[in-house]
XYZ file of C-alpha atoms in Angstrom:
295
model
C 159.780 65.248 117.679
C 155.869 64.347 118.101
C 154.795 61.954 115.553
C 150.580 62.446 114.792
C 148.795 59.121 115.057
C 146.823 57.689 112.023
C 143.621 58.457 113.736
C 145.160 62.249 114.301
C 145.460 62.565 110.872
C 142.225 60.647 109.639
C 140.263 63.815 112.115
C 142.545 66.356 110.869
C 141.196 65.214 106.694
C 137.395 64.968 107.670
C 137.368 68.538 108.954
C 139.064 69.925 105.492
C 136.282 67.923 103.669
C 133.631 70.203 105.691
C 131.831 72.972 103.209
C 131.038 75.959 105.714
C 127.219 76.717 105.637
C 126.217 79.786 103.196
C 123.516 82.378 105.391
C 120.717 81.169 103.156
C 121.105 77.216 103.857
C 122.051 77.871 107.185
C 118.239 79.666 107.994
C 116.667 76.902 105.746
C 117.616 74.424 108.640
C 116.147 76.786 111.196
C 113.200 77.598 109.744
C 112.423 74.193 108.027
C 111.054 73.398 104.978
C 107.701 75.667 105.178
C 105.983 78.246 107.888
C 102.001 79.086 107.577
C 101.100 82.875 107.889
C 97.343 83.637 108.438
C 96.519 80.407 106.323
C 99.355 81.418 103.078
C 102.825 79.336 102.903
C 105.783 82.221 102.594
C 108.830 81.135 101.593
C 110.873 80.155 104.576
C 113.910 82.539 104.102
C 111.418 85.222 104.335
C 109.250 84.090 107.026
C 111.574 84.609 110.352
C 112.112 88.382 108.638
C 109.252 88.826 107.061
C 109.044 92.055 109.742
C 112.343 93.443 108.535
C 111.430 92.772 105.014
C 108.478 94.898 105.538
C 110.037 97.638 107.376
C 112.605 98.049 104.417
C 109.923 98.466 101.632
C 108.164 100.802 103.906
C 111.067 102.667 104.260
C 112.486 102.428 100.620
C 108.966 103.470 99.443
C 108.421 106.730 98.461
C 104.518 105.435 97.884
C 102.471 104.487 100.387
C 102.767 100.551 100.692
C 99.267 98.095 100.963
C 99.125 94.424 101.303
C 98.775 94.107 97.348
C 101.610 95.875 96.616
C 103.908 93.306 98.890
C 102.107 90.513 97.107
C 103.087 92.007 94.009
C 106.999 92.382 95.447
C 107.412 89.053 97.858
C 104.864 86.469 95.369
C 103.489 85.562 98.144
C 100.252 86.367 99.611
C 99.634 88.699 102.894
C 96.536 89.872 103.723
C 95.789 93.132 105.653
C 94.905 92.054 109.038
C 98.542 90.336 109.014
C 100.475 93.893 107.324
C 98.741 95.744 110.029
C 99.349 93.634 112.065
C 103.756 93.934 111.128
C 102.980 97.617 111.074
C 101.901 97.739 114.771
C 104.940 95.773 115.787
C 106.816 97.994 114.085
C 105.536 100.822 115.899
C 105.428 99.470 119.032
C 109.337 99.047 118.411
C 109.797 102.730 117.065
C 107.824 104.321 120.250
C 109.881 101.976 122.403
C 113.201 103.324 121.361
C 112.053 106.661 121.465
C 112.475 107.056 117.617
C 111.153 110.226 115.819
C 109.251 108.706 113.309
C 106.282 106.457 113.027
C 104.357 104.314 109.845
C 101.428 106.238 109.411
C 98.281 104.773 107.343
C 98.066 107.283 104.426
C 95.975 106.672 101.074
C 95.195 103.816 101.884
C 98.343 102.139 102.072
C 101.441 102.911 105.167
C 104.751 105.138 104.685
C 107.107 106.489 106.891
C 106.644 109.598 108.340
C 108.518 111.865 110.670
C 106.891 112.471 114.026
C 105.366 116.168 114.203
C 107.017 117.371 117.443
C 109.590 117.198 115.089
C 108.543 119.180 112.608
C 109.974 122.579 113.506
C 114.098 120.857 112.982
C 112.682 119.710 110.077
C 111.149 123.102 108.615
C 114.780 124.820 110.406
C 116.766 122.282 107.643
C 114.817 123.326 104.674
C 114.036 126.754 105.749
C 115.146 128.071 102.039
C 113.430 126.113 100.797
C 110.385 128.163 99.442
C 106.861 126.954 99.037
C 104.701 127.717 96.082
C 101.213 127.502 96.841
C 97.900 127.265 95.229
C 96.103 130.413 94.322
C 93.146 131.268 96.467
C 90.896 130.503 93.615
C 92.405 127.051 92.624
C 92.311 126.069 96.776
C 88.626 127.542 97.023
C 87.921 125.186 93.977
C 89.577 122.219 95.276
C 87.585 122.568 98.325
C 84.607 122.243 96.316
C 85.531 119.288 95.110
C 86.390 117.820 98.173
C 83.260 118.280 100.017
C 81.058 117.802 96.672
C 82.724 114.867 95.390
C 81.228 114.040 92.454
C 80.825 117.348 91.484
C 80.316 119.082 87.548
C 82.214 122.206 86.284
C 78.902 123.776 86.169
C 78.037 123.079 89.670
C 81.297 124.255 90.802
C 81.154 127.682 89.409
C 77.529 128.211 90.310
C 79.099 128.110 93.937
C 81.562 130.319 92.649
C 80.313 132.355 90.631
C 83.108 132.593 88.338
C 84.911 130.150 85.790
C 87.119 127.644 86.757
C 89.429 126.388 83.811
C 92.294 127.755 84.898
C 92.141 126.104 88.498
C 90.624 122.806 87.244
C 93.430 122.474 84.894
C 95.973 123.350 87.842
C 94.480 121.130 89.927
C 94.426 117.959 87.070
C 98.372 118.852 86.347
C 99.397 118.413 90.103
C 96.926 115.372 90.015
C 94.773 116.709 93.190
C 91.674 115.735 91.014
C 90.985 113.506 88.649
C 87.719 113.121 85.960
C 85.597 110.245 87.395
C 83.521 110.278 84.129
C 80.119 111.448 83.112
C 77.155 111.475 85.364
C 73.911 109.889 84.471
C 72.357 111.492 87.273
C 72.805 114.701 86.189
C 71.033 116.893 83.632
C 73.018 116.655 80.643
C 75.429 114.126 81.717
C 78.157 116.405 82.487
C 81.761 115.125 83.350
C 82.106 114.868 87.176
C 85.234 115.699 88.974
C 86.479 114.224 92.285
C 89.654 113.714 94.806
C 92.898 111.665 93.854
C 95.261 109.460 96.101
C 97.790 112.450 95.986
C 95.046 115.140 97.563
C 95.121 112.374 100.434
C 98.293 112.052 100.586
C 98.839 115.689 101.030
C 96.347 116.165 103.497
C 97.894 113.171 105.371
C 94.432 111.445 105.106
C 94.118 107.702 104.735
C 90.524 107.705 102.937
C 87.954 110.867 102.009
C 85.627 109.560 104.896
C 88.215 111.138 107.131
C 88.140 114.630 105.897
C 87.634 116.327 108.517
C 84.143 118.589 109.828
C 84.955 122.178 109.704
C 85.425 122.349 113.555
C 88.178 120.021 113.728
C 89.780 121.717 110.936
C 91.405 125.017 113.228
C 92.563 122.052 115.475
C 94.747 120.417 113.143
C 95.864 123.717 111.861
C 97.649 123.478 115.056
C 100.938 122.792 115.550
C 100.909 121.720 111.370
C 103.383 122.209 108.859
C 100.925 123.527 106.544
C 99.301 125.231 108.494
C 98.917 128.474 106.304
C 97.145 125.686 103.819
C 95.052 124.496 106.008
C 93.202 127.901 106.881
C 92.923 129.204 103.657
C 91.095 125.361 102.754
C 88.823 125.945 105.775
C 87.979 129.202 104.921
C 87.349 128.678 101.346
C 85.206 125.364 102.598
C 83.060 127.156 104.970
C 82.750 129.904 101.903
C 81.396 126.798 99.780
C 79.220 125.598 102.546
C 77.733 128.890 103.073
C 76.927 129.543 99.303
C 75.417 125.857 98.865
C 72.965 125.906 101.724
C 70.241 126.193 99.576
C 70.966 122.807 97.090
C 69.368 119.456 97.641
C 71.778 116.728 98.231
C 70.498 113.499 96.775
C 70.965 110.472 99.162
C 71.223 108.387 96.287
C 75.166 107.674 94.627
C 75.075 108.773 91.143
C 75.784 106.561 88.567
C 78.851 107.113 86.194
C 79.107 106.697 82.192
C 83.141 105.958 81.870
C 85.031 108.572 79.297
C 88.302 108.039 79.073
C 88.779 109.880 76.233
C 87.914 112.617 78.780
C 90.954 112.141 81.106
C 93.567 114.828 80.686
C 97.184 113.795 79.780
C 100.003 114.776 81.757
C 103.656 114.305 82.283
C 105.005 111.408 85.113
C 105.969 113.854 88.374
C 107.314 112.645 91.124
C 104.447 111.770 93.975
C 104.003 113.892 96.037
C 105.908 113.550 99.297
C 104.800 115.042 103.130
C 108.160 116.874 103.406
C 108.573 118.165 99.803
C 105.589 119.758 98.500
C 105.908 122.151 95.826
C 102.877 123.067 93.966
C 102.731 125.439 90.766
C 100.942 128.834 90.769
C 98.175 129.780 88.290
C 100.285 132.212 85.790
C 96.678 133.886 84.896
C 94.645 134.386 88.609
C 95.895 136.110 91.264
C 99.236 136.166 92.974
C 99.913 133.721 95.681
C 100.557 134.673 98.783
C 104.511 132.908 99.945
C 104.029 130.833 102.826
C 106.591 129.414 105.186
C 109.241 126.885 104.359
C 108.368 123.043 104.904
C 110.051 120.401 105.149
């Protein structure tokens, strides 16, 4: 029989007495106390994965996701050098791995998005998916806008030569366009329409300045889910080009008289989402044409 020594047993109590380390204290004596990020303090349990914290909101999101927004979530500040900076790595780290999606910069924020070699398994998965599309009429109109931006009802169906209430109203329901107010540039002061965040989002844009010229327009065609989409919008933006030749465009930026009484109420939709675009067709204009399935 083995007897234990006093000083066996005194080691043998200590180690009972020992509390095992929870995950959060044990990275607070890691990381320390503090850890400076582009001149802000961020909380140290967030610091060493600040890059994974990122890359779950991004993917979580089903908005695209700016530096504000994070400030708003982690209540701490980030400013956009350093999120593009995450976003990079992040890419860097997709493209190594050979992963089929990237973060694209969309709205003016980043999201997720699948890779488009990819896009015809996609379209394969949702191929009963049908897709509703925007009259001719409500796409010519939203074309106008586009290029026009701020643009009145008036001016809009002087181009067109026939009324547009049924398309604006289309267009203000899926949130495409919005009413930026009245112009005090304008005879009259009519109420001026322009682009939304969604109508970017759609078009996979990151800011109007990138629309792009109407050459470059059969080249993303290419190869592009909505394709279909995209060559009815050219041709019904080289029809608007063509029939406003012959109006002055001031250099100057118009000034606008806020109306919010003007803004058009509609239900909370879900945003609108790259793969899952379904958009409603004008009961009273003509009958859209069905376009392929998309993802």
């Amino acid at each position: 029989m083995i007897l234990e020594s006093e000083e066996n047993k005194k080691e043998v109590r200590d180690e009972a007495m020992i509390v095992p380390e929870t995950a959060e204290q044990s990275d607070a004596v890691e990381l320390g106390n503090t850890a400076e990020i582009t001149g802000s303090f961020v909380p140290p349990e967030i610091t060493d994965s600040l890059e994974h914290v990122v890359e779950a909101l991004l993917f979580a999101s089903d908005e695209p996701l700016n530096a504000s927004k994070l400030k708003d979530i982690l209540g701490v500040h980030l400013d956009g050098r350093e999120f593009r900076r995450i976003v990079n790595d992040i890419n860097r780290k997709l493209q190594s791995e050979r992963r089929p999606f990237e973060v694209s910069e969309v709205a003016g924020g980043f999201q997720y998005r699948t890779i488009r070699a990819y896009q015809k398994y996609i379209k394969a998965l949702f191929k009963d998916r049908a897709m509703r599309r925007l009259s001719g009429q409500a796409l010519e109109t939203l074309a106008i806008i586009a290029y026009k931006q701020p643009v009145s009802k008036a001016e809009i169906e002087g181009i067109r030569n026939v009324s547009t209430d049924s398309a604006l109203k289309t267009l203000l329901e899926k949130r495409l366009i919005l009413i930026l107010g009245k112009s005090e540039e304008k005879p009259g002061k009519p109420i001026v329409y322009g682009t939304t965040k969604d109508f970017l989002k759609y078009f996979g844009l990151s800011k109007i300045s990138d629309l792009p010229k109407l050459e470059e327009m059969e080249e993303i065609a290419k190869g592009h889910e909505k394709s279909e989409l995209i060559h009815d919008f050219k041709r019904d933006t080289e029809k608007t080009r063509t029939l406003s030749d012959k109006e002055a465009v001031s250099e100057s930026a118009p000034t606008f008289e806020e109306t919010p009484e003007a803004t058009v109420p509609v239900e909370e939709t879900a945003p609108v989402q790259e793969n899952d675009i379904s958009l409603p067709v004008e009961t009273d204009e003509e009958e859209p044409r069905s376009g392929e399935p998309i993802a």
